[in-house]
Amino acid sequence: MSGKKPRLAFLRMGVRSVLRGNISVSVAAREYLRRSRASLIRRRERSSLVDLQSRPAQLLPPFQILSPGELLKHFRERSTPSLLPGFHAPFVTGDLQRKLFPRETQTLIESANQITHRHRWALLGFGERDFGDQINWNRDPLSGRDWPLDFHADVAIWHNDGSDIRVLWELNRLGHFVTLGRAYSVSHDEVFAEEFFSQLAEWHRQNPVGRGANWMCAMEIALRAMNLLAAFTIFRFSPSLTEGRLAMLLALFEQHGSHIQRNLEFSYVTTSNHYLSDLTGLLWLGIMLPELGAAQRWREWALAELLREMAKQILPDGADYEASTGYHRLVVELFLYSFILCEENGIAIEGKYRQKLNEMLRYLRAVVRPDGFAALIGDTDGGQALPIFSHTADDHSYLLPLGAAFYHDADLILPGQRMPEELVWVLGEKGVRDFEKLRVAPGNISSQAFASAGTYVMRDDDLFLLFNASGAAAPGHGAHRHNDALSIEVSACGLPFIVDPGTYVYAADLRERHRFRSTAYHSTVQVDNLEQNTLDERAPFVIGSEAHPVVLEWESTAEGDRVLAEHRGYERLPEPVRHRRKITFEKNERWWLIEDEFEGTGEHSIATRFHFDAGLKVGNYSEGVVVANDTESGPCLFVRSIDCTELPKFESQFTSRHYGLKLPSITACWTVTRALPCRFRWTLVPVRDGEDPARRLSLPSF
């Protein structure tokens, strides 16, 4: 495709955006010039692909004069730079892994054997997959679609045939190489090293630089480079590393860095976790491969730009501005691992950025429920920056001990939380000692308000309610938002009861993609079957900003909390409606009151839903009262309607805790038709195992 059509398309789009007030004239002009320059760079790249594919790594002069054998000896013996403390001395860390995690170590070796002998490993929420004797790195392992080796900018992403570029990209991030490396450090088994070099050589053969789906997205290239650096840091000690394999690796690393820089995912209109990943990949390559001619330039520019983006993309209260807890986890990994990498190599990070990262960890801690899993606001694709250990999309808490040891801050650790495997590899022996010195103060985690993020957490002891009013803080950065204004998540007695449905998939099923981010899949109110913000099933990463939630009141005391918010998403109706929701938390009596008020005129259909977690039994307890539990005698949650005479209906929906995984779940829905203005109230009453439900349900009085 020529550069002329995209520039004309942006010119038309830019004019409309300026007229709507979304962007300024100066931003539109700068973005137009940027796209023009990018188009020129891409044309030059297209014409030079043959040269780029055959070019050896461009080393600094002192290394150019070394023979292949001398260069190999240099990389085997060099003591600097250091990746992460645990990776820098992999065999010491391997012994520590065996000592601290004996059972997990056995699982690690079994996983590496599966990778080596069966080409089998887990892929996101799809479970373990066999990739065949000869791995086809350009084939979607689920749909079977083969992606062509066209120039990367010409490869189409969407095909509406069940294929999912996200799945292909996850495979080609090569995160399983980190598993092979860790297993090698524990076992010293050369079969793992040989498998790494063999698979990588075949990957290199099948994926010439600049061609095919695996060179389409700079973010994917950056994350792949990080995984390769981690594996190379371990396997450089292996006898299987030959002069030829080292030359291939160095050329591949330079191809990755140069391609990222040519295809940065930057825009004057908006940037996201993609651009942060691009910068992180360049920073890591620049630090870890000072032998390359471009390394210093990559390192210095990427670090400065990464810190600028931190100031822009992280809200004042520590939340990532994309309104997604899943991508917040990824961004925390990018910054945390990069700050540790810089510290390990004597690169100073200014105090205000270290403080900002600490705030990011505190936000992450706040949205983790008492059961240790995170509330999933907005999209989550399960991506990890460095998958030392694979975690489901709702598992964020493993980052807290790492942050606690890095900052010597025991407040970041959850009560009773154990040391995760990641800590050994990221922070090494010293990190283990630092973590063991921390003393977690007993006591309650208090309720917290994150006004910039629109996240309000009401908690006391084992009770947790997250109220979501996100969307207003960062207009224009909402590609990963859902129609979840004024929705809730509720956990009690160690169980999640009312949950966000998650994401499930992106391109593989656009209908399901639309459903999982729709209003009807969230624990909020829908009026006249209208979406809170405009959605189009054909545009899976576009969402309107009509709702504009605003928090009007927040109060938190030792006795209770109260939050009041409203949104304007239903003011698009012929007879406009404004939804206002107030939640009161009575901590001593252990229940919540929800009050939904509707301002406007005319009659409207009002549907109030509570989306229960997968695996729960949900049914009628008595008239107007719904009960949810996982066992007959265990803890349960009662949802009682105070004002509705209509009985609830139970809708079969799904919940996704990891990308590609969906589990059947039940939503309780009260649908009424009323003239406005009107109000409806609900009580949420958790009951512990052994408590009398009748006594608990009689507590609230109105």
XYZ file of C-alpha atoms in Angstrom:
702
model
C 0.000 0.000 0.000
C 1.369 3.421 -0.881
C 1.849 6.063 1.770
C -0.475 8.499 -0.010
C -3.764 6.801 0.908
C -3.019 6.467 4.650
C -1.941 10.114 4.815
C -5.125 11.248 3.057
C -7.197 9.047 5.339
C -5.539 10.531 8.404
C -5.974 14.045 7.026
C -9.733 13.503 6.775
C -9.849 11.833 10.200
C -7.669 14.560 11.699
C -9.946 17.319 10.448
C -12.956 15.593 12.019
C -11.059 15.102 15.310
C -10.035 18.764 15.417
C -13.601 19.913 14.729
C -14.894 17.652 17.532
C -12.255 19.042 19.880
C -10.585 15.652 20.447
C -7.148 16.877 19.347
C -5.620 20.278 18.700
C -4.595 21.644 15.316
C -0.913 21.474 16.311
C -1.201 17.810 17.346
C -2.964 16.956 14.100
C -0.240 18.725 12.087
C 2.591 16.997 13.938
C 0.905 13.624 13.552
C 0.465 14.191 9.821
C 4.186 14.969 9.455
C 5.105 11.944 11.570
C 3.061 9.630 9.410
C 4.609 11.096 6.286
C 8.103 10.425 7.648
C 7.099 6.915 8.733
C 5.785 6.202 5.250
C 9.117 7.259 3.733
C 11.067 5.076 6.189
C 8.826 2.135 5.321
C 9.415 2.547 1.591
C 13.161 2.516 2.188
C 12.806 -0.514 4.421
C 10.827 -2.381 1.764
C 13.516 -1.783 -0.835
C 16.366 -2.918 1.444
C 14.960 -6.162 2.856
C 17.460 -8.422 1.084
C 20.369 -6.453 2.521
C 18.823 -6.382 6.010
C 18.371 -10.159 5.972
C 21.944 -10.954 4.985
C 23.782 -8.293 6.969
C 25.864 -9.528 9.949
C 25.712 -7.701 13.262
C 27.364 -4.285 13.126
C 29.815 -4.419 16.030
C 31.858 -1.636 17.574
C 35.466 -1.424 16.252
C 37.127 -3.215 19.219
C 34.941 -6.258 18.573
C 35.165 -6.168 14.787
C 38.833 -7.194 14.943
C 38.167 -10.251 17.120
C 38.156 -13.644 15.463
C 34.929 -15.694 15.777
C 36.599 -17.798 18.465
C 37.754 -14.742 20.398
C 34.286 -13.204 20.178
C 32.750 -16.411 21.515
C 35.269 -16.450 24.378
C 34.405 -12.812 25.147
C 30.692 -13.539 25.502
C 31.274 -16.637 27.594
C 33.547 -14.831 30.052
C 32.238 -11.275 30.238
C 31.108 -10.239 33.735
C 29.172 -7.180 32.633
C 26.547 -6.186 31.737
C 24.129 -8.027 34.000
C 20.551 -8.797 32.987
C 18.699 -9.360 36.265
C 20.532 -10.546 39.413
C 19.125 -14.078 39.266
C 19.950 -14.502 35.584
C 23.464 -13.125 35.967
C 24.562 -16.156 38.014
C 22.150 -18.766 36.598
C 23.684 -21.875 38.160
C 23.764 -20.301 41.621
C 20.149 -19.308 41.089
C 19.364 -22.809 39.860
C 20.651 -24.246 43.141
C 18.563 -21.691 45.028
C 15.526 -22.659 42.971
C 16.010 -26.314 43.918
C 16.375 -25.469 47.591
C 13.440 -23.079 47.916
C 11.035 -24.622 45.398
C 11.729 -28.383 45.171
C 8.269 -29.363 43.942
C 8.087 -26.477 41.472
C 11.573 -27.376 40.225
C 10.414 -30.866 39.313
C 7.493 -29.352 37.419
C 9.908 -26.989 35.666
C 12.089 -29.861 34.435
C 9.023 -31.806 33.313
C 7.839 -28.762 31.351
C 11.246 -28.371 29.698
C 11.213 -32.055 28.756
C 7.790 -31.599 27.175
C 9.115 -28.646 25.172
C 12.189 -30.599 24.090
C 10.805 -34.024 23.305
C 7.212 -33.282 22.318
C 7.257 -29.615 21.280
C 4.429 -29.156 23.743
C 3.749 -26.245 26.085
C 0.908 -24.098 27.405
C -0.397 -21.203 25.344
C -2.366 -18.574 27.286
C -5.740 -19.910 28.422
C -5.912 -22.510 25.648
C -3.952 -25.033 27.687
C -1.060 -27.179 26.540
C -0.651 -27.564 22.780
C 1.456 -29.838 20.584
C 3.242 -27.804 17.918
C 4.426 -30.726 15.799
C 7.773 -32.278 14.968
C 8.559 -29.332 12.698
C 7.185 -26.183 14.320
C 5.547 -23.853 11.811
C 6.161 -20.461 13.368
C 3.800 -18.721 10.923
C 0.779 -20.933 11.537
C -1.966 -20.064 13.981
C -1.841 -23.171 16.201
C -5.591 -22.990 16.878
C -7.239 -22.150 13.558
C -4.469 -23.576 11.356
C -4.219 -20.386 9.316
C -0.827 -19.885 7.632
C 0.293 -16.266 7.614
C 2.193 -15.246 4.466
C 5.749 -13.933 4.340
C 4.699 -10.659 2.716
C 6.298 -7.367 3.647
C 5.235 -6.854 7.266
C 3.212 -3.698 6.565
C 1.140 -5.527 3.943
C 0.032 -8.414 6.173
C -3.652 -8.188 7.157
C -4.554 -8.739 10.807
C -8.288 -9.503 10.572
C -9.696 -12.409 8.547
C -12.982 -13.360 10.269
C -12.121 -17.054 9.920
C -11.428 -17.911 13.562
C -7.746 -17.016 13.338
C -6.250 -14.781 16.034
C -3.044 -12.855 15.489
C -2.731 -12.527 19.283
C -2.323 -16.316 19.554
C 0.330 -16.417 16.821
C 2.180 -13.552 18.456
C 2.137 -15.244 21.855
C 3.738 -18.330 20.312
C 6.387 -16.158 18.682
C 7.260 -14.206 21.788
C 9.305 -17.358 22.501
C 8.633 -17.204 26.220
C 9.098 -20.964 26.470
C 12.828 -20.379 25.869
C 12.962 -18.884 29.382
C 11.576 -22.182 30.703
C 14.300 -24.084 28.834
C 16.949 -21.756 30.247
C 15.776 -22.076 33.827
C 15.605 -25.878 33.497
C 19.157 -25.869 32.101
C 20.428 -23.836 35.043
C 18.894 -26.367 37.435
C 19.809 -29.596 35.622
C 22.904 -28.705 33.524
C 21.300 -30.938 30.868
C 22.708 -30.011 27.448
C 19.606 -31.343 25.733
C 17.803 -28.157 26.767
C 20.539 -25.947 25.351
C 20.594 -27.869 22.087
C 16.817 -27.568 21.802
C 17.005 -23.803 22.328
C 19.594 -23.282 19.608
C 17.859 -25.685 17.236
C 14.423 -24.081 17.598
C 15.878 -20.593 17.308
C 17.765 -21.425 14.114
C 14.573 -22.781 12.559
C 12.642 -19.718 13.727
C 15.270 -17.495 12.119
C 15.036 -19.429 8.861
C 11.242 -19.221 8.725
C 11.045 -15.530 9.684
C 13.342 -13.360 7.567
C 13.493 -9.852 9.000
C 10.724 -7.548 7.826
C 8.565 -10.303 6.365
C 5.428 -11.906 7.736
C 3.138 -11.536 10.720
C 5.965 -11.958 13.243
C 7.538 -8.677 12.137
C 4.266 -6.702 12.000
C 4.171 -5.302 15.520
C 7.131 -3.641 17.233
C 5.728 -4.561 20.646
C 5.884 -8.262 19.814
C 9.421 -7.907 18.512
C 10.471 -6.107 21.695
C 8.970 -8.742 24.008
C 10.548 -11.504 21.924
C 13.929 -9.741 22.191
C 13.594 -9.599 25.973
C 12.869 -13.329 26.190
C 15.790 -14.093 23.876
C 18.118 -11.956 25.998
C 17.034 -13.842 29.130
C 17.619 -17.214 27.466
C 20.934 -16.126 25.907
C 22.167 -14.904 29.305
C 21.871 -18.502 30.545
C 22.817 -20.459 27.429
C 25.979 -18.439 26.720
C 27.688 -20.804 29.146
C 26.644 -23.895 27.171
C 29.114 -25.853 25.000
C 26.275 -25.926 22.449
C 26.894 -22.238 21.741
C 29.171 -22.271 18.697
C 30.791 -19.453 16.768
C 28.127 -19.734 14.060
C 25.266 -19.723 16.540
C 26.672 -16.664 18.282
C 26.901 -14.838 14.945
C 23.262 -15.748 14.229
C 22.145 -14.519 17.638
C 23.992 -11.209 17.366
C 22.566 -10.601 13.895
C 19.096 -11.467 15.160
C 19.401 -9.115 18.115
C 20.474 -6.268 15.862
C 17.626 -7.022 13.459
C 15.183 -6.828 16.348
C 16.526 -3.523 17.666
C 16.759 -1.854 14.272
C 13.296 -3.041 13.249
C 11.770 -1.725 16.490
C 13.342 1.678 15.925
C 12.129 1.824 12.311
C 8.589 0.865 13.329
C 7.989 2.501 16.692
C 4.332 2.510 17.761
C 4.380 6.186 18.617
C 1.693 8.722 17.836
C 1.225 12.348 18.832
C -2.458 11.513 19.326
C -1.974 8.714 21.849
C 0.538 6.126 23.043
C -0.053 2.920 24.967
C 1.504 -0.222 26.390
C 2.655 -0.994 22.832
C 5.005 1.991 22.744
C 6.179 1.264 26.296
C 7.068 -2.274 25.171
C 8.940 -0.933 22.137
C 11.034 1.300 24.361
C 11.658 -1.434 26.913
C 12.913 -3.811 24.219
C 15.320 -1.185 22.893
C 16.513 -0.353 26.404
C 17.233 -4.002 27.203
C 19.049 -4.575 23.907
C 21.053 -1.388 24.421
C 22.114 -2.346 27.942
C 22.776 -6.037 27.374
C 24.611 -5.815 24.039
C 27.080 -2.912 24.328
C 29.151 -4.644 21.629
C 26.621 -3.507 18.994
C 27.274 -0.216 17.255
C 23.751 1.106 17.921
C 23.578 -0.032 21.555
C 24.470 3.229 23.268
C 22.027 5.194 21.130
C 19.241 2.691 21.835
C 19.980 2.664 25.552
C 20.141 6.415 26.118
C 17.216 7.370 23.912
C 14.919 4.546 25.048
C 15.453 5.205 28.762
C 14.761 8.928 28.443
C 11.664 8.244 26.363
C 10.469 5.479 28.687
C 10.563 7.851 31.660
C 8.738 10.549 29.690
C 6.026 8.034 28.848
C 5.810 7.009 32.493
C 5.008 10.592 33.406
C 2.344 10.667 30.683
C 0.761 7.233 30.855
C 0.626 6.698 34.622
C -2.101 8.629 36.412
C -1.385 10.602 39.601
C -2.718 7.747 41.742
C -0.479 5.135 40.110
C -2.902 3.509 37.653
C -2.135 2.983 33.989
C -4.304 5.345 31.942
C -5.736 2.646 29.647
C -8.473 1.743 32.184
C -7.369 -1.888 32.297
C -6.009 -3.752 35.298
C -4.684 -6.462 32.966
C -2.521 -4.037 31.035
C -1.575 -2.336 34.296
C 0.057 -5.646 35.291
C 2.034 -5.712 32.033
C 3.130 -2.099 32.430
C 4.228 -2.725 36.037
C 6.377 -5.600 34.776
C 7.926 -3.421 32.075
C 8.899 -0.677 34.514
C 9.831 -2.879 37.490
C 12.090 -5.228 35.544
C 13.645 -2.316 33.649
C 14.377 -0.335 36.817
C 16.021 -3.417 38.348
C 18.024 -3.899 35.123
C 19.195 -0.294 35.245
C 20.128 -0.481 38.926
C 22.040 -3.708 38.306
C 24.113 -1.917 35.656
C 24.759 1.331 37.503
C 22.201 3.408 35.590
C 20.513 5.832 37.970
C 16.743 6.305 37.925
C 15.538 9.622 39.322
C 13.641 9.390 42.599
C 10.325 10.688 41.265
C 10.133 7.794 38.786
C 10.968 5.247 41.475
C 8.174 6.781 43.567
C 5.770 6.530 40.630
C 6.536 2.822 40.241
C 5.904 2.331 43.951
C 2.493 3.969 43.471
C 1.804 1.615 40.566
C 2.491 -1.351 42.832
C 0.194 0.092 45.496
C -2.625 0.390 42.966
C -2.007 -3.203 41.898
C -2.159 -4.299 45.528
C -5.429 -2.448 46.049
C -7.268 -4.190 43.194
C -6.166 -7.661 44.322
C -9.006 -9.355 46.184
C -8.521 -11.175 49.512
C -8.303 -14.465 47.581
C -5.116 -13.159 45.914
C -6.534 -12.612 42.428
C -7.184 -9.299 40.724
C -10.409 -7.646 39.714
C -10.334 -7.498 35.909
C -11.307 -4.022 34.782
C -11.295 -3.637 30.991
C -9.294 -5.807 28.606
C -6.681 -8.324 29.556
C -4.856 -10.530 27.057
C -2.774 -12.365 29.680
C 0.483 -10.943 28.342
C 3.634 -10.899 30.479
C 6.825 -8.986 29.828
C 9.090 -11.839 30.951
C 7.200 -15.103 31.623
C 9.567 -16.621 34.169
C 6.473 -18.407 35.372
C 3.182 -18.309 33.469
C 0.287 -16.672 35.283
C -3.372 -16.469 34.425
C -4.699 -13.065 33.427
C -6.230 -12.460 36.869
C -3.071 -13.416 38.806
C -1.206 -10.190 39.606
C -0.089 -10.689 43.185
C 3.277 -12.327 42.320
C 4.616 -8.854 41.522
C 4.020 -7.570 45.050
C 6.835 -9.497 46.817
C 9.217 -8.416 44.044
C 8.238 -4.799 44.575
C 8.427 -5.209 48.355
C 11.976 -6.604 48.211
C 13.079 -3.992 45.663
C 11.732 -1.105 47.750
C 12.228 -2.750 51.188
C 8.539 -2.006 51.677
C 6.619 -4.655 53.624
C 3.331 -2.799 53.066
C 3.248 -4.102 49.504
C 2.974 -7.733 50.602
C -0.411 -9.362 51.078
C -1.058 -11.012 54.462
C 0.382 -14.521 54.448
C 1.872 -14.164 50.974
C 4.723 -16.546 50.095
C 7.792 -15.796 48.042
C 7.111 -16.442 44.331
C 9.578 -18.186 42.009
C 10.048 -14.942 40.076
C 11.772 -13.296 43.019
C 14.695 -15.724 42.902
C 15.297 -15.027 39.208
C 14.603 -11.312 39.154
C 16.406 -10.310 42.358
C 18.735 -13.230 43.070
C 20.161 -14.258 46.452
C 20.159 -10.719 47.818
C 16.515 -10.302 46.878
C 15.643 -13.479 48.756
C 17.427 -12.169 51.854
C 15.748 -8.769 51.528
C 12.323 -10.397 51.261
C 12.932 -12.649 54.258
C 13.863 -9.635 56.389
C 10.522 -7.941 55.736
C 7.943 -8.181 58.457
C 4.346 -7.800 57.367
C 2.418 -5.887 59.983
C -0.752 -7.712 61.033
C -3.945 -5.802 60.496
C -6.612 -4.844 58.056
C -6.122 -3.541 54.525
C -8.133 -0.338 54.424
C -10.537 0.964 51.825
C -8.929 3.125 49.145
C -9.992 5.642 46.516
C -8.122 6.140 43.245
C -9.904 9.182 41.891
C -7.828 9.601 38.731
C -8.406 5.979 37.768
C -12.044 5.985 38.844
C -11.435 2.928 41.043
C -12.920 2.780 44.544
C -12.203 -0.197 46.791
C -14.339 -0.857 49.863
C -12.750 -3.516 52.047
C -12.656 -4.733 55.606
C -11.240 -8.031 56.802
C -12.386 -10.620 54.222
C -14.896 -8.281 52.520
C -14.049 -6.583 49.236
C -16.085 -4.495 46.814
C -14.550 -2.698 43.855
C -16.633 0.110 42.357
C -15.649 1.017 38.824
C -16.096 4.584 37.597
C -13.199 4.553 35.144
C -13.342 6.219 31.777
C -13.332 9.902 32.601
C -9.648 10.268 33.495
C -8.062 9.628 30.130
C -10.381 10.346 27.196
C -8.979 9.066 23.918
C -7.073 6.216 25.577
C -9.964 3.804 25.788
C -9.243 1.041 23.288
C -9.149 -1.455 26.154
C -12.130 -0.116 28.102
C -15.403 -2.004 28.502
C -18.959 -0.798 29.010
C -18.657 -1.217 32.759
C -19.460 2.219 34.187
C -20.664 1.980 37.805
C -20.138 -1.786 37.841
C -18.990 -3.749 40.879
C -16.886 -6.751 41.892
C -17.627 -8.412 45.242
C -15.583 -10.926 47.217
C -16.421 -12.212 50.683
C -15.396 -14.984 53.051
C -12.473 -15.876 50.784
C -14.607 -16.339 47.652
C -15.174 -14.106 44.637
C -18.935 -13.828 44.104
C -19.695 -10.974 41.695
C -16.971 -10.591 39.070
C -16.088 -8.813 35.858
C -16.462 -11.246 32.931
C -12.925 -10.672 31.615
C -12.024 -10.558 27.922
C -11.918 -14.065 26.388
C -10.558 -13.299 22.865
C -9.968 -10.481 20.408
C -9.959 -11.325 16.684
C -10.855 -15.022 16.842
C -14.536 -14.303 17.494
C -15.714 -10.720 17.051
C -19.193 -11.555 18.335
C -17.779 -12.883 21.607
C -15.346 -9.982 21.771
C -18.322 -7.627 21.559
C -20.333 -9.600 24.121
C -17.611 -9.672 26.786
C -17.170 -5.893 26.721
C -20.900 -5.103 26.500
C -23.009 -3.482 29.212
C -25.130 -6.633 29.601
C -22.074 -8.641 30.673
C -21.256 -6.350 33.601
C -22.738 -5.853 37.056
C -24.341 -2.508 36.359
C -27.594 -1.149 34.912
C -28.719 -1.117 31.273
C -31.518 1.173 30.119
C -33.653 0.382 27.036
C -31.062 -2.189 25.869
C -28.699 0.656 24.974
C -24.934 0.334 25.378
C -23.423 2.804 27.854
C -20.895 3.795 25.185
C -21.241 3.162 21.467
C -19.795 -0.148 20.274
C -19.423 -1.703 16.849
C -18.837 -5.437 16.585
C -16.706 -4.817 13.479
C -14.375 -2.453 15.385
C -13.076 -4.524 18.314
C -10.785 -1.805 19.678
C -13.079 1.183 19.296
C -15.423 2.356 22.027
C -17.229 5.644 22.492
C -16.906 7.964 25.477
C -20.511 8.979 25.964
C -20.894 7.636 29.517
C -18.305 9.914 31.109
C -18.695 8.613 34.684
C -18.162 11.145 37.456
C -17.767 10.430 41.166
C -19.753 12.933 43.208
C -18.925 11.747 46.707
C -16.498 9.435 48.530
C -16.243 8.960 52.268
C -14.409 6.269 54.206
C -14.362 5.777 57.984
C -13.688 2.926 60.381
C -17.430 2.234 60.537
C -18.259 2.382 56.863
C -17.732 3.725 53.353
C -19.929 5.574 50.907
C -19.460 6.361 47.203
C -21.825 8.174 44.842
C -21.307 8.429 41.078
C -23.247 8.973 37.878
C -22.828 8.572 34.144
C -24.434 10.095 31.057
C -24.358 7.180 28.644
C -28.154 7.002 28.420
C -28.631 10.682 27.692
C -28.449 9.676 24.002
C -31.956 8.229 24.275
C -34.887 10.193 22.768
C -35.984 10.735 26.368
C -32.608 11.125 28.115
C -31.815 9.184 31.294
C -29.085 9.793 33.835
C -28.039 6.848 36.023
C -26.739 7.574 39.509
C -25.470 4.797 41.796
C -24.672 5.053 45.496
C -23.038 2.254 47.477
C -22.920 2.202 51.281
C -20.707 -0.283 53.119
C -21.639 -1.091 56.712
C -18.406 -2.616 57.991
C -19.588 -3.619 61.462
C -22.695 -5.388 60.185
C -20.901 -6.707 57.059
C -23.221 -5.758 54.197
C -23.541 -3.319 51.320
C -26.491 -1.230 50.159
C -26.726 -0.251 46.479
C -29.089 2.542 45.456
C -29.737 3.146 41.744
C -31.503 6.388 40.854
C -32.722 7.366 37.398
C -33.422 10.951 36.411
C -35.402 11.780 33.294
C -38.878 11.491 31.835
C -41.012 8.833 30.190
C -41.157 5.076 30.679
C -38.009 3.008 30.304
C -36.888 -0.586 30.539
C -34.300 -0.903 33.311
C -32.188 -4.073 33.626
C -29.989 -4.474 36.718
C -27.519 -7.340 36.538
C -25.178 -9.121 38.914
C -22.634 -11.289 37.081
C -21.609 -14.206 39.299
C -18.321 -16.040 39.120
C -17.990 -19.299 37.204
C -18.514 -22.406 39.334
C -21.012 -20.833 41.729
C -24.489 -22.193 42.294
C -26.955 -19.348 41.810
C -30.691 -19.498 42.487
C -33.694 -18.071 44.304
C -33.563 -18.160 48.083
C -36.892 -16.463 48.639
C -39.016 -13.930 46.785
C -36.729 -11.163 45.559
C -33.622 -12.751 47.111
C -30.897 -14.504 45.106
C -28.252 -16.663 46.769
C -24.860 -17.704 45.369
C -22.484 -20.271 46.845
C -20.006 -22.915 45.776
C -21.070 -25.633 48.244
C -24.256 -26.322 50.148
C -22.704 -25.619 53.538
C -20.031 -23.062 52.632
C -20.136 -19.261 52.662
C -22.644 -17.551 50.420
C -23.760 -14.139 49.169
C -27.387 -12.968 49.209
C -28.554 -10.284 46.781
C -31.891 -8.871 47.867
C -34.121 -6.500 45.928
C -35.910 -4.034 48.207
C -38.098 -2.180 45.711
C -38.689 -4.541 42.760
C -41.809 -6.668 42.767
C -40.615 -8.412 39.596
C -38.677 -11.627 40.085
C -35.150 -11.962 38.697
C -34.322 -14.019 35.665
C -31.134 -16.043 35.400
C -29.094 -15.526 32.246
C -26.468 -17.980 31.040
C -23.291 -16.031 30.346
C -19.547 -16.695 30.577
C -16.580 -15.622 32.642
C -12.995 -15.517 31.362
C -10.072 -15.549 33.799
C -7.446 -15.946 31.084
C -7.196 -15.123 27.395
C -8.831 -17.889 25.343
C -10.567 -19.488 28.328
C -14.262 -19.068 29.077
C -16.316 -20.820 31.719
C -20.113 -20.897 32.082
C -21.523 -18.571 34.703
C -24.870 -17.142 35.749
C -26.113 -13.571 35.850
C -29.130 -12.557 37.930
C -31.120 -9.875 36.098
C -34.017 -7.813 37.391
C -35.826 -6.125 34.463
C -38.555 -3.574 35.138
C -40.414 -0.913 33.168
C -40.995 2.279 35.100
C -41.781 5.934 34.609
C -38.930 8.231 35.592
C -37.710 9.460 37.988
C -37.423 6.282 40.041
C -35.128 4.457 42.441
C -34.225 0.833 43.195
C -32.254 -0.566 46.118
C -30.335 -3.792 46.681
C -28.552 -5.295 49.644
C -25.548 -7.581 49.319
C -25.232 -9.709 52.437
C -22.381 -12.230 52.809
C -22.923 -15.147 55.166
C -20.031 -17.086 56.648
C -20.026 -20.844 56.950
C -22.061 -21.683 60.037
C -23.910 -18.356 60.268
C -27.702 -18.225 60.272
C -28.862 -16.760 56.910
C -32.235 -15.691 58.313
C -30.570 -13.672 61.073
C -28.140 -12.077 58.621
C -30.910 -11.134 56.194
C -32.882 -9.459 58.963
C -30.046 -7.061 59.844
C -30.507 -4.273 57.277
C -33.473 -2.037 58.103
C -34.814 0.794 55.962
